[in-house]
Coordinates of C-alpha atoms in Angstrom, one line a residue:
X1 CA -9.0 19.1 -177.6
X2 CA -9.9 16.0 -179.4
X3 CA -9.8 12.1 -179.1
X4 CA -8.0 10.8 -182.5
X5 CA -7.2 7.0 -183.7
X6 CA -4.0 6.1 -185.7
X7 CA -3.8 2.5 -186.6
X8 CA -0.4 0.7 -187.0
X9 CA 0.4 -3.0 -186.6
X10 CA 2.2 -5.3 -183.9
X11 CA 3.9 -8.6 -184.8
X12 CA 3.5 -12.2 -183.6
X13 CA 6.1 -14.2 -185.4
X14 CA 5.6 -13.6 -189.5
X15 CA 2.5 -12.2 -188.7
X16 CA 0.8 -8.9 -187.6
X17 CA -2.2 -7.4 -186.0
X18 CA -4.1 -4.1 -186.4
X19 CA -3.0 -1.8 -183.3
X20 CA -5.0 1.4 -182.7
X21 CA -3.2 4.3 -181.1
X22 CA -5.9 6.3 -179.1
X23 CA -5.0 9.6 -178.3
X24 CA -6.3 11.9 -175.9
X25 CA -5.4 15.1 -174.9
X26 CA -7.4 16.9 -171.8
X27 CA -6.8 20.4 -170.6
X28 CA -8.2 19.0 -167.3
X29 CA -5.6 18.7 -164.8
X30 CA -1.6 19.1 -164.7
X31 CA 0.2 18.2 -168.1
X32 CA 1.0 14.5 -168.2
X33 CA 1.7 11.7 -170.5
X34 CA 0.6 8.2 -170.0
X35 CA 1.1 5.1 -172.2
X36 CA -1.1 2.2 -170.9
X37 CA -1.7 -1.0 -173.5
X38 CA 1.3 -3.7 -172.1
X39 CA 4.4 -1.5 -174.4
X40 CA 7.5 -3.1 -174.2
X41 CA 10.5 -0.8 -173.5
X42 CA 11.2 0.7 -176.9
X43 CA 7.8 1.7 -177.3
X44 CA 7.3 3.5 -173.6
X45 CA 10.6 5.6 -174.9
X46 CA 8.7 7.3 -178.0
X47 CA 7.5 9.9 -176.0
X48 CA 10.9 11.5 -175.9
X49 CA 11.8 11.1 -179.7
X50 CA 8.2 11.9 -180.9
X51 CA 8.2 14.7 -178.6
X52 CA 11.6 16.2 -179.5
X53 CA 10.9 15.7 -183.4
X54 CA 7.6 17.3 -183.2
X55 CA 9.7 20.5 -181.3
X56 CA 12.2 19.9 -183.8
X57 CA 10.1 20.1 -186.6
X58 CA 8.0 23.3 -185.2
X59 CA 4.9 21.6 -184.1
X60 CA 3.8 22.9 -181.0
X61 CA 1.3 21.3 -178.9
X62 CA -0.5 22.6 -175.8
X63 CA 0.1 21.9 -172.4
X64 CA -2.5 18.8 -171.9
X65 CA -2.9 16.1 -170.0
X66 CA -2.0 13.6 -172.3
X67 CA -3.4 9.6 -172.6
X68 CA -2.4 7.1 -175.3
X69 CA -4.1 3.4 -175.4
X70 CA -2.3 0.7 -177.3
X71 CA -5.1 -1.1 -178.1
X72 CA -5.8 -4.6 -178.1
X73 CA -4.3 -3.9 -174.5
X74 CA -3.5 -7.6 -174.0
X75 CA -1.4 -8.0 -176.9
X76 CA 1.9 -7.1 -176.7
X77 CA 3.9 -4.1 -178.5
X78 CA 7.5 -3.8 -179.5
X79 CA 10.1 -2.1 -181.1
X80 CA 10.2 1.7 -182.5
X81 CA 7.9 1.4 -185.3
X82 CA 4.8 2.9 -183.3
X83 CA 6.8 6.6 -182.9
X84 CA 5.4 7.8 -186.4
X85 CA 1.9 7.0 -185.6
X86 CA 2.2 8.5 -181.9
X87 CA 3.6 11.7 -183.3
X88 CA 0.9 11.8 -186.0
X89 CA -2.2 10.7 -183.2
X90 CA -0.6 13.5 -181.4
X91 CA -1.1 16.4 -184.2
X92 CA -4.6 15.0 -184.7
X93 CA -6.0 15.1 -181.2
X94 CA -4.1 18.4 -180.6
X95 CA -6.3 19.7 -184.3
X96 CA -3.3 20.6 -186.4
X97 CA -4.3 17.7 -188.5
X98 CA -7.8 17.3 -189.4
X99 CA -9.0 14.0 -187.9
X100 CA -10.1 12.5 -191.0
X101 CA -7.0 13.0 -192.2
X102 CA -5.3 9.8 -190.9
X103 CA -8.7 7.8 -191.0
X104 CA -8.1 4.5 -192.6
X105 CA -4.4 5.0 -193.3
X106 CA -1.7 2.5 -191.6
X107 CA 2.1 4.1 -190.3
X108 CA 5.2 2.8 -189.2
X109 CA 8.1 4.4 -188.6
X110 CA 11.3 5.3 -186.2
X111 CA 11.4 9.0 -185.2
X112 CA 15.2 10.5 -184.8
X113 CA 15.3 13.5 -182.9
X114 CA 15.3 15.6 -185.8
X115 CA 12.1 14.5 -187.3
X116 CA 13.7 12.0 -189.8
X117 CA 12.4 8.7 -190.3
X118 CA 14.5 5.9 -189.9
X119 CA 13.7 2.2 -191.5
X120 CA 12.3 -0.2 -188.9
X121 CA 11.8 -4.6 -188.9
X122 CA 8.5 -6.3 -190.0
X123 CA 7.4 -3.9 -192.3
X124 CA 6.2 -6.8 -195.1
X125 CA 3.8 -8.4 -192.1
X126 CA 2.5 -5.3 -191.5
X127 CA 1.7 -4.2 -195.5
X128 CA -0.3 -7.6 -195.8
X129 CA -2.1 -6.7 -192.7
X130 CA -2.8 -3.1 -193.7
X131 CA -3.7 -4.6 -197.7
X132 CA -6.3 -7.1 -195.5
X133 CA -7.9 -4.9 -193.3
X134 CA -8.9 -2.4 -197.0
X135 CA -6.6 0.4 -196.1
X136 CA -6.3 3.5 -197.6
X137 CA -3.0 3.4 -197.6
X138 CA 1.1 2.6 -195.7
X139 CA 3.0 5.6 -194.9
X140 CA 6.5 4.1 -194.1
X141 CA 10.6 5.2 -194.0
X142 CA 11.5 5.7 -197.5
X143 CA 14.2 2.4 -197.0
X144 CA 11.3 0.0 -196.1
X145 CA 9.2 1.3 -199.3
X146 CA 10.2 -1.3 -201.6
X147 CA 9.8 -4.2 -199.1
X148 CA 6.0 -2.9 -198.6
X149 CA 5.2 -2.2 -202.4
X150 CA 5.6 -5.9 -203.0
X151 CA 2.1 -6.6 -201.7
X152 CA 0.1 -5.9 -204.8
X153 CA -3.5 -3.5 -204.3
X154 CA -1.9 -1.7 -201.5
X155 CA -0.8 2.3 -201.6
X156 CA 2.6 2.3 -200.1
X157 CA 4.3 5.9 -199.4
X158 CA 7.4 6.6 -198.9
X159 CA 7.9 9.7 -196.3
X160 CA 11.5 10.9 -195.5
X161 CA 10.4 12.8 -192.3
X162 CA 7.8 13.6 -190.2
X163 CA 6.6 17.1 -191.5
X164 CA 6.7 15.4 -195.1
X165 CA 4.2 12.9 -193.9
X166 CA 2.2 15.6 -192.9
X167 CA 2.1 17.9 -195.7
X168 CA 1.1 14.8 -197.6
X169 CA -1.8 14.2 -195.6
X170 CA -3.3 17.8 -195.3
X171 CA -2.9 17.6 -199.6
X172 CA 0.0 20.0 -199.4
X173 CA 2.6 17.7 -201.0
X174 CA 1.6 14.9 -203.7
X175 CA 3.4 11.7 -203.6
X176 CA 3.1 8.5 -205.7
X177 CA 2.8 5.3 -204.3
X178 CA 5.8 3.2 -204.4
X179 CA 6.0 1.0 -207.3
X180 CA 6.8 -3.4 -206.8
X181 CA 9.3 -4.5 -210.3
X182 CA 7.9 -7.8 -210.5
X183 CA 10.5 -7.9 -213.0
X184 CA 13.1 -8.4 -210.1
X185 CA 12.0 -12.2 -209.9
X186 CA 14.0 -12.6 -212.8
X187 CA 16.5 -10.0 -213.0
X188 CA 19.2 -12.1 -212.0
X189 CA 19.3 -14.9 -214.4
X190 CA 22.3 -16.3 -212.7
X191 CA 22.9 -15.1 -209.5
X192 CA 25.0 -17.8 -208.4
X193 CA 28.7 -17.3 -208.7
X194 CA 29.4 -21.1 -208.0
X195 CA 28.7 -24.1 -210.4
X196 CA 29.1 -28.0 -209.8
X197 CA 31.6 -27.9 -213.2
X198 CA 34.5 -26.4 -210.3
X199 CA 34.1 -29.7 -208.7
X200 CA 36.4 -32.9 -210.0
X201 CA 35.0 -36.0 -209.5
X202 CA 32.9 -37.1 -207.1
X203 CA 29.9 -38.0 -209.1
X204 CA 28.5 -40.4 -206.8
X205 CA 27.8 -37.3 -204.9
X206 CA 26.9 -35.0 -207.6
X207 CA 24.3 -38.1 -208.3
X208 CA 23.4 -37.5 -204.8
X209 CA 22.7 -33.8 -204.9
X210 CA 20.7 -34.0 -207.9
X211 CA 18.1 -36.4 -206.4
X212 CA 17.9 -34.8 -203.2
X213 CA 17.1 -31.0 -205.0
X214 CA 15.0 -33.3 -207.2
X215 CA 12.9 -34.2 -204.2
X216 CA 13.9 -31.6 -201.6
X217 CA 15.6 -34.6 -199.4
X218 CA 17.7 -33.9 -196.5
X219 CA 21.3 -35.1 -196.8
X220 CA 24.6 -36.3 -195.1
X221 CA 28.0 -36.2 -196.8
X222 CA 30.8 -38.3 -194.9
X223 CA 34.0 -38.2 -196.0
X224 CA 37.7 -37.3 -194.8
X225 CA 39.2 -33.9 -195.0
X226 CA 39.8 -32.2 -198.3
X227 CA 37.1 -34.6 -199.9
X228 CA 34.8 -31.7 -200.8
X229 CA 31.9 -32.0 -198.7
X230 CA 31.7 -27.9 -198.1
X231 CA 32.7 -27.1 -201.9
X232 CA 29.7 -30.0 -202.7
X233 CA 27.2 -28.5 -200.3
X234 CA 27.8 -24.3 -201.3
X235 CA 26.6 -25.3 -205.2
X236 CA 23.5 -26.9 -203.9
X237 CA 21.8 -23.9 -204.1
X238 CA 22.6 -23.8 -208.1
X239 CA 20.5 -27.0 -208.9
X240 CA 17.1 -25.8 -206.8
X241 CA 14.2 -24.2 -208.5
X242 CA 13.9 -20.5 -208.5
X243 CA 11.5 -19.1 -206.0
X244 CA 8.0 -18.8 -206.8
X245 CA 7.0 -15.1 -205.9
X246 CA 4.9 -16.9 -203.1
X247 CA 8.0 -18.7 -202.3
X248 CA 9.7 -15.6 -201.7
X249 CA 7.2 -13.6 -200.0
X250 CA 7.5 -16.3 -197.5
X251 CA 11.3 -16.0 -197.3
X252 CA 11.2 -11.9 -197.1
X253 CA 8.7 -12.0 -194.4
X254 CA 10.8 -14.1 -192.2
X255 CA 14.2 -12.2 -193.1
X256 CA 11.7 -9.0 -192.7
X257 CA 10.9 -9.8 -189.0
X258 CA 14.2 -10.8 -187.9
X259 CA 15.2 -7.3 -189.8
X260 CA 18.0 -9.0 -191.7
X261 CA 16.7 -7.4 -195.0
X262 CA 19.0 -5.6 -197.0
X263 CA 18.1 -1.8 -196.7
X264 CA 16.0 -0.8 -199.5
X265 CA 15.6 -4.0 -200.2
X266 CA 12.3 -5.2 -201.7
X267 CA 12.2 -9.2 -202.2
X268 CA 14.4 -12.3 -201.4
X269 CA 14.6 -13.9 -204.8
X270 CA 17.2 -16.2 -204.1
X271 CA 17.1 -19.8 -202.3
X272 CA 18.7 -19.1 -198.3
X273 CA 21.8 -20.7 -197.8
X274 CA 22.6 -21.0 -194.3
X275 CA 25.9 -22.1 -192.7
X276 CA 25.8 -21.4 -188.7
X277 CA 28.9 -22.5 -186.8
X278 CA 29.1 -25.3 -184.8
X279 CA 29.3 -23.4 -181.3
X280 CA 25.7 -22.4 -182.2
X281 CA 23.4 -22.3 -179.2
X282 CA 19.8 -24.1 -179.2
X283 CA 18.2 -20.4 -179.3
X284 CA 20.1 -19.7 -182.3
X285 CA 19.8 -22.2 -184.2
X286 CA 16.0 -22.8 -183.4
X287 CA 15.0 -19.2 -182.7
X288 CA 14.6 -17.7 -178.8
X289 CA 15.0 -14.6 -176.7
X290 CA 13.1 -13.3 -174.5
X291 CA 10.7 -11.8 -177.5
X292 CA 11.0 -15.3 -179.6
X293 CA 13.3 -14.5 -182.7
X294 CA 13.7 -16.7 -186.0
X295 CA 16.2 -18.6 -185.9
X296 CA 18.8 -20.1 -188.3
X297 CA 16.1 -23.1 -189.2
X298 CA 13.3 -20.4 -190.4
X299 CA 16.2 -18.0 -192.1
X300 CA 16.8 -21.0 -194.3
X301 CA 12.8 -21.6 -194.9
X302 CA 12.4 -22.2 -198.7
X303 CA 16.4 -23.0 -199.0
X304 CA 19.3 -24.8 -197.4
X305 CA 20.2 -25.4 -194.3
X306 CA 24.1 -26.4 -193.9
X307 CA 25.7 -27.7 -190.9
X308 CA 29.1 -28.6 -191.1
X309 CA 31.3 -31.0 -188.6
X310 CA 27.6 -32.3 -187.5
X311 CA 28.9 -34.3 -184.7
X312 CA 30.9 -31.1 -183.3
X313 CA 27.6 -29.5 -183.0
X314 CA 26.0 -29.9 -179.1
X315 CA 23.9 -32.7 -179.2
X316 CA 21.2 -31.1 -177.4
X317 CA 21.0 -28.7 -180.2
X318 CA 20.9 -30.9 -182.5
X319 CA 18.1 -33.0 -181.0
X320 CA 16.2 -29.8 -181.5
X321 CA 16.0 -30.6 -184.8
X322 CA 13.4 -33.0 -185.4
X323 CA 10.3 -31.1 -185.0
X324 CA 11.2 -28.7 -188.1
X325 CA 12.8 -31.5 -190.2
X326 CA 9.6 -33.3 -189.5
X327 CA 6.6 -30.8 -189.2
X328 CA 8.1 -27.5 -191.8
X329 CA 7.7 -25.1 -188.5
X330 CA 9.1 -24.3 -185.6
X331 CA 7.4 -23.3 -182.3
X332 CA 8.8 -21.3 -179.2
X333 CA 7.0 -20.9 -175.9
X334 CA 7.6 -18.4 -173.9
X335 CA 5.5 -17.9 -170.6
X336 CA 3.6 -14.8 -172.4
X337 CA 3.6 -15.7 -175.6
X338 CA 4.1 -19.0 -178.3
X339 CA 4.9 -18.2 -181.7
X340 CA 5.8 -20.1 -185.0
X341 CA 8.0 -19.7 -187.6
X342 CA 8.1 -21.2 -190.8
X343 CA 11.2 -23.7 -191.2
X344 CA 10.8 -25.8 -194.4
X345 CA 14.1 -26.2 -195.3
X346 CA 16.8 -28.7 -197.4
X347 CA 19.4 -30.4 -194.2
X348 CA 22.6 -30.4 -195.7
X349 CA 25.0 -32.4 -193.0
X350 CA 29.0 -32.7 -193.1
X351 CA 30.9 -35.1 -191.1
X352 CA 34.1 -36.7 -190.8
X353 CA 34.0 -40.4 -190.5
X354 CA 36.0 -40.7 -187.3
X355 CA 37.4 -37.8 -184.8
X356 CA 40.8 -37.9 -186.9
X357 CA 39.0 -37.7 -190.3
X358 CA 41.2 -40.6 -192.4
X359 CA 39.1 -43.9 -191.4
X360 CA 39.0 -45.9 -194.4
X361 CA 40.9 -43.8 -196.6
X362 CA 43.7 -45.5 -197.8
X363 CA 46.2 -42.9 -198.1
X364 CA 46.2 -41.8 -194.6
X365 CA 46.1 -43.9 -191.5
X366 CA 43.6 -43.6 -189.3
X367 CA 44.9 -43.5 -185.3
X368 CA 41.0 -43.6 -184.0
X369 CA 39.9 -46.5 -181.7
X370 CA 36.6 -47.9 -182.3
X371 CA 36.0 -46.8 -178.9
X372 CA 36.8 -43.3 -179.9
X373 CA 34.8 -43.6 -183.5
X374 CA 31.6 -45.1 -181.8
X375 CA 31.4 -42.3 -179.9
X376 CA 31.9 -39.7 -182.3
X377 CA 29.4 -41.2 -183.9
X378 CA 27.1 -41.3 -181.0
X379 CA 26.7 -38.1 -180.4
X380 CA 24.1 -38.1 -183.9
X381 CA 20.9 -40.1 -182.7
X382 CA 19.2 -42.7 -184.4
X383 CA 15.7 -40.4 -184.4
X384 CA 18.1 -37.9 -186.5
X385 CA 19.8 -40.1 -188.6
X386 CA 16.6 -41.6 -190.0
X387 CA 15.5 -38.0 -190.3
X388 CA 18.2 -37.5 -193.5
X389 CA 17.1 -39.3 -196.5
X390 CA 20.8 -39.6 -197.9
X391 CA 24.0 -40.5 -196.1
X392 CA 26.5 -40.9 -198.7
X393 CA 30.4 -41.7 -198.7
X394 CA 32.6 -38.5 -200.0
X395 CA 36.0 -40.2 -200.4
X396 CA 39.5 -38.2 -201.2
X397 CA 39.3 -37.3 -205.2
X398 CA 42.0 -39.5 -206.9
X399 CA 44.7 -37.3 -208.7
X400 CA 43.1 -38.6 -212.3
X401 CA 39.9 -36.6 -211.8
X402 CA 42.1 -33.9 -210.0
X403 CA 43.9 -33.4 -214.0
X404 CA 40.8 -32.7 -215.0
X405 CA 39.9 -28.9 -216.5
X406 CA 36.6 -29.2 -215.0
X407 CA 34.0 -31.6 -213.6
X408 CA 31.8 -33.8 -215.7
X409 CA 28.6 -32.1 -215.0
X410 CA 27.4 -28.7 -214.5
X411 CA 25.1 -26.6 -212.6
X412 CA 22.9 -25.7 -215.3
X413 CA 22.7 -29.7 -216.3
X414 CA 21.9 -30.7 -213.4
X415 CA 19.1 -28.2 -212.7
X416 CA 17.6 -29.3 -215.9
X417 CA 17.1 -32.5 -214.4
X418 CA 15.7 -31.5 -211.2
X419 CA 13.2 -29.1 -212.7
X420 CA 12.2 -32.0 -215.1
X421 CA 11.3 -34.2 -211.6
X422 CA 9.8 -31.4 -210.2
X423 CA 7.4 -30.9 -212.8
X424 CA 6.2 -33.9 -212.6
X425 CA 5.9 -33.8 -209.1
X426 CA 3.7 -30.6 -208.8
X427 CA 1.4 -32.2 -211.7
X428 CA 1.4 -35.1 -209.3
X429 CA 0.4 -33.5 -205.9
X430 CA -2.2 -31.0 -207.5
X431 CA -4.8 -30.4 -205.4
X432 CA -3.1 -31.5 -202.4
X433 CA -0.9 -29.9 -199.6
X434 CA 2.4 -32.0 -201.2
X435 CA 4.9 -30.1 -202.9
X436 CA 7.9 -32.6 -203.0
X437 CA 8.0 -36.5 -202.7
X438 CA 10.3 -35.8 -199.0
X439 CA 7.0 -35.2 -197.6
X440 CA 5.2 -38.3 -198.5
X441 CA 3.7 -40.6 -195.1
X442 CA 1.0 -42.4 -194.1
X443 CA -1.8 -42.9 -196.9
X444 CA 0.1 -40.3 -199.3
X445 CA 3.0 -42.8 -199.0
X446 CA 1.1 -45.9 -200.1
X447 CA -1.2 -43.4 -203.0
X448 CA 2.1 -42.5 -204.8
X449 CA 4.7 -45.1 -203.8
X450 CA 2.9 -48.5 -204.7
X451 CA 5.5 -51.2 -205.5
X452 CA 5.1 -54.9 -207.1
X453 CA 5.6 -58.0 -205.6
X454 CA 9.1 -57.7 -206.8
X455 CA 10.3 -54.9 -205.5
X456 CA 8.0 -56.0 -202.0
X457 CA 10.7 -59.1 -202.4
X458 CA 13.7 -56.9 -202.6
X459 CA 12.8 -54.7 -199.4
X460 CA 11.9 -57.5 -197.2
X461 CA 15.4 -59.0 -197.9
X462 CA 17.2 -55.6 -197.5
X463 CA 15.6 -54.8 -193.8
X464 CA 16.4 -58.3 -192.8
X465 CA 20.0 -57.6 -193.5
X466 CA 20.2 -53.5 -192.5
X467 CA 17.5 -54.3 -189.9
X468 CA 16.0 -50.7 -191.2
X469 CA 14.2 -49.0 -188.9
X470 CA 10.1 -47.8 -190.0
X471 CA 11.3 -44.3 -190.4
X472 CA 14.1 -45.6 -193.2
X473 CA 11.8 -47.7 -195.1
X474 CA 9.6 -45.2 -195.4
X475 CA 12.8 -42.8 -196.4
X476 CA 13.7 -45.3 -198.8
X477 CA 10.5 -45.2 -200.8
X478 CA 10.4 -41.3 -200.8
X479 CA 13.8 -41.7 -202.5
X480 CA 13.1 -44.5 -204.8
X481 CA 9.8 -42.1 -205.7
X482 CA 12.7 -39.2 -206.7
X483 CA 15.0 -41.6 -208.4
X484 CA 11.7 -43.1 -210.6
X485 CA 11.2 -38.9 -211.4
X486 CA 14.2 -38.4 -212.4
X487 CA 14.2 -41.3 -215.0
X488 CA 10.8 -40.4 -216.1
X489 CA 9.2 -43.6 -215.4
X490 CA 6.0 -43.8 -213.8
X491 CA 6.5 -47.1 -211.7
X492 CA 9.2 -47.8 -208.9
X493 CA 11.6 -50.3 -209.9
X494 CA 14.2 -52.8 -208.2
X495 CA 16.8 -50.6 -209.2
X496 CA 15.2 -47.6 -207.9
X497 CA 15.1 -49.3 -204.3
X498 CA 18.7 -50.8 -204.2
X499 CA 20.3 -47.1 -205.3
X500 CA 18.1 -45.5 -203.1
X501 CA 19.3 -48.2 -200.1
X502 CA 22.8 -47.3 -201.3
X503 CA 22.3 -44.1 -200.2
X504 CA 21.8 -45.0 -197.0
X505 CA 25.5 -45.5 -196.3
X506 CA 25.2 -45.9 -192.4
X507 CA 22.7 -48.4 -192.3
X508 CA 24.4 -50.3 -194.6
X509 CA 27.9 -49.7 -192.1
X510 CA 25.8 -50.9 -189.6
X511 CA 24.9 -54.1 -190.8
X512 CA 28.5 -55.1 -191.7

């Protein structure tokens, strides 16, 4: 009997760490098994599906005292992913497997009874690990090859059972390493089966769209029923960039963790678009549980985040809100553990303008107090409010644009556009942590943003009449920045300030 070592990998949010299975089977005393390393439930049950798949598949091992350290101990281990290294520990220490034959090789993997391996969650984490710690090579499910093959310079096998991994180890079997299509980046020239030329009218807003996917700006639409405002917000995807493959490494490894990837799926290239319901909980639109989980913020990470009805949403989850829109990430602390997610995403809002929807429009009469309005409307914060660069007006389309074959713009139009001010934005912020004008502050604000004497003129008279708040000015700039992109001048104008303070609809309410 032998002491062996099968290394595998434990997640802590998107990322992972090297675990080391020790295995050690004693003829000393009577038969046992003991699992020590702080396992989490899942884990503590391999024993009985690595034990019946190793029956299963006519490995026999002898009647030992068995020990198995999930080391680090103090780091915690979860889900089913550990049962294919176990099983394969298990041969080596018992000498059906030569010990160096699992040396320097990372597993993961879900034993069935049988001895068939079934796909498991966090599989892209634990490739970049394995790729960073100069492994030989991944032996995974043959449904999470793909997702692993996308990290270039490492071996990725795919193994359909537990004897197959095996004979491919001892040199019995030959396999080939799974092969990443980098190709699928731009297999789907259009994926998008929605275009801004379905929508009539309601340019104002299309004007909107385009300079907040210009400069990745968070945005509210406010308008009465019917107006548009979910149509608007589904084509918003059709105007953004396509993902870098960075980009959507990023994405996959968050959809990877939370095991939302399509199986035998390799990577996300498509912006998220993400539309919880209202009756969303805090922990599920942030990201909670017991074992922290992403949450609907870091699903949309690289993408858009839509919430529709806003004020119907609970305001305490909605107050949650502000650290992501503000710092990119997310963190949950639990007693035993804090982890972050990535959550650097486009806030698409939708609201009515009054509980009964028709305030101002004048087809339909509005039978909303102003008590009742103000406190609909209270139920969004100030703090929030300034948080969302745009708030624009989405009134009812008139019957003369409804005539209308299609809308004046399209999709690919549009994107033209927003690629042209995004060019000039990642010239701008080279060398720098920047990657849109939305995050501009501080120093960054005042490097990039400088304005004359004229436009200093303009702004002092505008927050003596909206009484703008610090956070809005500074929103205001970041806009005007976009809308000075967009028109491919270098300098911020008046007229860049006044249309970006007319996108700031409730300010301007307010002051009236």
């Amino acid at each position: 009997m032998a002491l062996s070592r099968a290394f595998s990998a434990a997640l802590a949010g998107v990322e992972a760490h090297t675990v080391v299975l020790e295995v050690d089977l004693a003829r000393q005393g009577m038969p046992s098994f003991t699992m020590v390393g702080l396992a989490e439930g899942a884990v503590r049950e391999s024993k009985e599906r690595v034990f019946s798949a190793l029956k299963n598949r006519g490995f026999k091992l002898p009647p030992s005292r068995i020990t198995v350290n999930l080391a680090p101990a103090d780091v915690r281990k979860a889900g089913s992913g550990y049962d294919l290294p176990l099983a394969l520990g298990l041969l080596a220490a018992a000498e059906v497997l030569p010990a160096d034959a699992i040396a320097g090789y990372y597993f993961s993997g879900e034993l069935s009874l049988t001895g068939d391996l079934k796909p498991v969650s966090g599989i892209l984490p634990l490739a970049i690990r394995a790729k960073h710690e100069g492994a030989r090579g991944l032996l995974v499910p043959a449904a999470n090859a793909q997702e692993a093959a996308v990290v270039k310079g490492l071996s990725v096998y795919a193994v359909d059972s537990l004897d197959q991994a095996v004979r491919f180890l001892t040199g019995q079997d030959a396999l080939s390493p799974t092969q990443f299509d980098p190709a699928v980046l731009s297999k789907d020239a259009d994926p998008f089966p929605l275009d801004f030329a379905e929508v009539k009218g309601q340019e104002h807003a299309k004007r909107a769209i385009e300079i907040a996917a210009a400069g990745g700006h968070n945005l509210l639409f406010m308008g009465p029923p019917g107006s548009g405002k979910t149509m608007l917000a589904k084509r918003i995807p059709t105007v953004l960039p396509p993902l870098t493959f960075d980009e959507a490494l990023e994405v996959t490894r968050v959809y990877s963790v939370a095991g939302e990837l399509a199986r035998g799926g390799s990577l996300i290239t498509v912006r998220p678009f993400r539309s919880p319901h209202h009756t969303i909980s805090d922990a599920g639109l942030i990201g909670g549980g017991s074992v922290p989980r992403p949450g609907e913020v870091s699903m949309a990470h690289r993408g858009v985040l839509f919430l529709d009805e806003l004020p119907e949403f609970k305001k305490s989850v909605l107050e949650v809100l502000r650290q992501p829109i503000e710092d990119g990430r997310v963190t949950i602390a639990r007693a035993a553990m804090s982890l972050t997610y990535p959550a650097e995403f486009m806030l698409v809002a939708a609201m009515n303008p009054c509980p009964c929807g028709f305030r101002g429009d004048a087809r339909h009469e509005c039978v909303c107090t102003d008590v009742k309005v103000l406190s609909y409307r209270s139920k969004l914060s100030g703090p929030l409010l300034d948080r969302i660069d745009l708030q624009v007006e989405v009134p009812a389309v008139p019957y003369k644009d409804l005539k209308a074959e299609t809308g004046r713009v399209d999709s690919a139009l549009m994107r033209t556009r927003v690629l042209g001010a995004r060019t000039v934005q990642t010239e701008r912020f080279t060398g720098t942590n920047i990657r849109t004008n939305s995050q501009l502050s501080g120093k960054a604000l005042n490097v990039y943003c400088p304005i004359g004497e004229d436009c200093h003129r303009f702004l002092e008279m505008a927050n003596q009449r909206l009484g703008l708040s610090a956070r809005a000015h500074t929103r205001i700039l970041r806009l005007a920045r976009t809308i000075a992109d967009l028109d491919s001048m270098a300098d911020i104008r008046v007229e860049h300030l006044a249309e970006a303070i007319n996108y700031r609809n409730l300010d301007r309410q307010g002051a009236s």
